[in-house]
mmCIF file of C-alpha atoms in Angstrom:
data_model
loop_
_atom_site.group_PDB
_atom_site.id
_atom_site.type_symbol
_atom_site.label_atom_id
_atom_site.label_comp_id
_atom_site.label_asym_id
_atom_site.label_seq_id
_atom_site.Cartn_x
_atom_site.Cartn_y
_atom_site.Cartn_z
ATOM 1 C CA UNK M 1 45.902 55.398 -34.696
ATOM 2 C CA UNK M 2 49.158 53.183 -34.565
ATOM 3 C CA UNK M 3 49.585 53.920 -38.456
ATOM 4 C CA UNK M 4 48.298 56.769 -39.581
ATOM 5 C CA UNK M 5 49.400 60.035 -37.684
ATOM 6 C CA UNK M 6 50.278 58.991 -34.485
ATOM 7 C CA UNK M 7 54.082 59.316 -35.423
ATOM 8 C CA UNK M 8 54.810 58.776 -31.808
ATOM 9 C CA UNK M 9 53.539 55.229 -31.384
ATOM 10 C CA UNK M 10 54.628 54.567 -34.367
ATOM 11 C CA UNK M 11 58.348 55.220 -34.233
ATOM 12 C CA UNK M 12 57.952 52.668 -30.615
ATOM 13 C CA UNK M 13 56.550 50.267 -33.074
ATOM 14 C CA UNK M 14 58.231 50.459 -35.663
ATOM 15 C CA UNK M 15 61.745 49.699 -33.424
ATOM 16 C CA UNK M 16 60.178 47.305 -31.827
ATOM 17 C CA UNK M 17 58.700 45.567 -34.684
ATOM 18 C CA UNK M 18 58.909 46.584 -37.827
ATOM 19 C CA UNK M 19 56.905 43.765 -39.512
ATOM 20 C CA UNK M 20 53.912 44.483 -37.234
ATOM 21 C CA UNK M 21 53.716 47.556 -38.262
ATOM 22 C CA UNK M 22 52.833 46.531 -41.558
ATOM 23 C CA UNK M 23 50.346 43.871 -40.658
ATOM 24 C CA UNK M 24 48.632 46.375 -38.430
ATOM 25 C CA UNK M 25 48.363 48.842 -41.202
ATOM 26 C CA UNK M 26 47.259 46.090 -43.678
ATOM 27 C CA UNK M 27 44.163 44.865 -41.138
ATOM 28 C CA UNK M 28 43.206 48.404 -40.348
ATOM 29 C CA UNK M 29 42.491 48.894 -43.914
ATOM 30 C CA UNK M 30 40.854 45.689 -43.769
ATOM 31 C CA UNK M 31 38.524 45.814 -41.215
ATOM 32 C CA UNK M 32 37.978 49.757 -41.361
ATOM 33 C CA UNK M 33 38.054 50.404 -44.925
ATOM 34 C CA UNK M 34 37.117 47.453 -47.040
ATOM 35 C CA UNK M 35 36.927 47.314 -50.754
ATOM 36 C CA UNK M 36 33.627 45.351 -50.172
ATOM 37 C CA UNK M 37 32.222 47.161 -46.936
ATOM 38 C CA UNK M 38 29.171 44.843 -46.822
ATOM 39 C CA UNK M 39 26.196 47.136 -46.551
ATOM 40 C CA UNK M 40 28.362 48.597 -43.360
ATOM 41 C CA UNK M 41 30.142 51.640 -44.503
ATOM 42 C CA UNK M 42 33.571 52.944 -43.457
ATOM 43 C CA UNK M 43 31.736 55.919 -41.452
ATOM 44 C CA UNK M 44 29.878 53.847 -39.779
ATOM 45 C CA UNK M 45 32.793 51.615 -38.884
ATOM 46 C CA UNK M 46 35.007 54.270 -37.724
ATOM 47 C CA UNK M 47 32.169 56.138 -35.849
ATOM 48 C CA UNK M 48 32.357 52.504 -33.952
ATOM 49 C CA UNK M 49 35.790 52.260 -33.717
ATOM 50 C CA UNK M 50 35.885 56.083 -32.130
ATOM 51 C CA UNK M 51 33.177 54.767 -29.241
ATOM 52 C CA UNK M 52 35.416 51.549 -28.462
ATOM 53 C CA UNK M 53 38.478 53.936 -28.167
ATOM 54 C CA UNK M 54 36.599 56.152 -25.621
ATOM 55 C CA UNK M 55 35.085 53.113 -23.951
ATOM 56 C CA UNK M 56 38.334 52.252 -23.486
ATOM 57 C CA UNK M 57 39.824 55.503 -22.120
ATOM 58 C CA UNK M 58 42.017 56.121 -25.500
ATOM 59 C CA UNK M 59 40.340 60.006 -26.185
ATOM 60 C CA UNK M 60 43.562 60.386 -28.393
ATOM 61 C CA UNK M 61 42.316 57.318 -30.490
ATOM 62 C CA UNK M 62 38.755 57.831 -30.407
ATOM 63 C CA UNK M 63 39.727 61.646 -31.711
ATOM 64 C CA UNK M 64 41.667 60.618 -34.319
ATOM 65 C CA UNK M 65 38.313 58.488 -35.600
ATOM 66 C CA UNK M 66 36.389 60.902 -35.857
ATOM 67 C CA UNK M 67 38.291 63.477 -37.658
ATOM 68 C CA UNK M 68 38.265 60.572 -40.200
ATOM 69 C CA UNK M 69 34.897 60.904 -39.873
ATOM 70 C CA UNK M 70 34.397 64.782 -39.800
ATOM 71 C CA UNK M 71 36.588 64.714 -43.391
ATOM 72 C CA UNK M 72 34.485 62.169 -45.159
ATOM 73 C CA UNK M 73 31.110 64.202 -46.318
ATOM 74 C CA UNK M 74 28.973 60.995 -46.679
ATOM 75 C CA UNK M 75 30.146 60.232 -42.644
ATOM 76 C CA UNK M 76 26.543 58.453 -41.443
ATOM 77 C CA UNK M 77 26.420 56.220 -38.733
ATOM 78 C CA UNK M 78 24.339 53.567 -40.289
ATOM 79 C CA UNK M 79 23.602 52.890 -43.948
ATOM 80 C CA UNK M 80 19.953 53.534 -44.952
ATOM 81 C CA UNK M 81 19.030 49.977 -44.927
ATOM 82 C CA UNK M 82 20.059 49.290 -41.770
ATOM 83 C CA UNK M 83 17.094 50.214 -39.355
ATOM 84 C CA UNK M 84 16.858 52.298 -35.881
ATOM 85 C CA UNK M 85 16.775 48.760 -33.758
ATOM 86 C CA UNK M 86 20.270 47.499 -35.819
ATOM 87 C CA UNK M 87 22.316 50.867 -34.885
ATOM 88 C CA UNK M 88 21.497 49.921 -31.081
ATOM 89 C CA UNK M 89 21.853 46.675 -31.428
ATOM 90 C CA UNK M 90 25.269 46.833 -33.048
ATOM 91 C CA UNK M 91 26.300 49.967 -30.064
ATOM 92 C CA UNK M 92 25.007 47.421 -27.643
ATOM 93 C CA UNK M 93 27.089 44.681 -28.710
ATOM 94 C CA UNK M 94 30.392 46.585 -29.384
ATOM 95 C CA UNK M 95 29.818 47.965 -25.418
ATOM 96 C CA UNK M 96 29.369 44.018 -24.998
ATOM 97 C CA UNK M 97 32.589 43.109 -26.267
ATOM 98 C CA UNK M 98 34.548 45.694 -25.431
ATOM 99 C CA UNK M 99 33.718 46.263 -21.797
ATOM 100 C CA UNK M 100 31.872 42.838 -20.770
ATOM 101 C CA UNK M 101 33.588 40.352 -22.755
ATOM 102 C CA UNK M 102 32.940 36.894 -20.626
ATOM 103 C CA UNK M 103 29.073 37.438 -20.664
ATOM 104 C CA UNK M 104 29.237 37.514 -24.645
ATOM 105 C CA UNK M 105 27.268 34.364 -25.550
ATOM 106 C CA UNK M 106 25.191 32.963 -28.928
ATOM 107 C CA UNK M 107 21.786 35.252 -27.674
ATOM 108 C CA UNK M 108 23.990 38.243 -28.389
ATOM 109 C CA UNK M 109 24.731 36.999 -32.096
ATOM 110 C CA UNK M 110 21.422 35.714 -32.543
ATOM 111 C CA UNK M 111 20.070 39.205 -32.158
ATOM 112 C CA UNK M 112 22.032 40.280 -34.597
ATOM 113 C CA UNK M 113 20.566 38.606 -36.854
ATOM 114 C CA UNK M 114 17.254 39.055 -35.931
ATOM 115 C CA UNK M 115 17.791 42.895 -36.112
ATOM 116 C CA UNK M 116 19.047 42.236 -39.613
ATOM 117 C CA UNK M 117 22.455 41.556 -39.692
ATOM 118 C CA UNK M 118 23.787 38.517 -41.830
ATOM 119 C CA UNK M 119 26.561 36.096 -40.702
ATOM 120 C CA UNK M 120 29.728 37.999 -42.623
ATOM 121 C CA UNK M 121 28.672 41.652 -41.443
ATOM 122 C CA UNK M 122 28.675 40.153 -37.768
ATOM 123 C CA UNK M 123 32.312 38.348 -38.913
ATOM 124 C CA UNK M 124 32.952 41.998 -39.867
ATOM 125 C CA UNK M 125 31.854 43.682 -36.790
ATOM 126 C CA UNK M 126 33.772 41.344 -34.721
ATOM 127 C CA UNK M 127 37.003 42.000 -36.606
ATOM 128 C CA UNK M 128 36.394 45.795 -36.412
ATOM 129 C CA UNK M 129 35.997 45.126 -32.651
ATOM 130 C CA UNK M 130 38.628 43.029 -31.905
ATOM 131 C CA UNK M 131 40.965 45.043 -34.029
ATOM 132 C CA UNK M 132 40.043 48.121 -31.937
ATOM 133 C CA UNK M 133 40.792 47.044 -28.733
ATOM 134 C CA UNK M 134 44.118 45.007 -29.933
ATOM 135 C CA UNK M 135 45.218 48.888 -31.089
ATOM 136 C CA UNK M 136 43.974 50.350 -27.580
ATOM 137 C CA UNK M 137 45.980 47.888 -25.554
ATOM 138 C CA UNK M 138 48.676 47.936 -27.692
ATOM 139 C CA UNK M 139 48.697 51.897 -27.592
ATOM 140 C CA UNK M 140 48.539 51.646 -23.366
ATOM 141 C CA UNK M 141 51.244 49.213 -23.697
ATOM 142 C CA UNK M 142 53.705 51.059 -25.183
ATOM 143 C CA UNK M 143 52.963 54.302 -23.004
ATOM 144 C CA UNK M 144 53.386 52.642 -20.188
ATOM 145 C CA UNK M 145 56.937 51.155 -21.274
ATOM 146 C CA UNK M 146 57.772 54.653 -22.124
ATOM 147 C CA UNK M 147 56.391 56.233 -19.227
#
């Protein structure tokens, strides 16, 4: 992660801008561990965020997520309201936006909803999503500045 334990990244950052470096660490609580998680716990968000990271070729990343995960004894996917059809329907859409982002269109929000989600958990998801790939690219970024 840019702000927590990846000291190398975050020294790069930190010279190049400091201030970022705060509003990084200020969304990634935010979007990864909310005070009001929204029936969509942290686990479950940073078992996501881990999957992104891989999609996206960061194994450093997507490590780092899940020894979050591996230390937090509650670490489920999915809360036990959310049903079988929602986990793979939230997967399929986080491959979606990640990996396929042009072909993202209302049909993929509107079954969403129809596999349960409500309008601010898919606000949520897309900020979890979005943040995750803005740290990805911004991780490649600075490696390849620094060779």
């Amino acid at each position: 992660m840019i702000t927590n334990g990846d000291t190398g990244i975050l020294k790069q950052l930190t010279a190049l801008s400091p201030e970022l470096v705060s509003d990084v660490s200020a969304f990634w609580d935010a979007v990864l561990n909310p005070e009001d998680d929204l029936g969509l716990p942290s686990a479950m968000r940073w078992r996501l965020a881990a999957r992104i990271a891989g999609w996206l070729g960061d194994e450093d990343l997507a490590a780092a997520y899940r020894r979050i995960c591996a230390t937090n004894e509650d670490a489920v996917f999915i809360s036990k309201e959310l049903q079988k059809n929602l986990e793979e329907a939230i997967i399929a859409y986080a491959n979606k936006v990640t990996n396929h982002l042009k072909s993202v269109s209302r049909e993929d929000i509107d079954e969403l909803v129809l596999a349960g989600l409500n309008t601010p958990q898919v606000v949520a998801l897309s900020e979890l999503f979005a943040f995750v790939n803005f740290e990805c690219r911004l991780r490649m970024g600075l490696d390849a500045m620094h060779g």
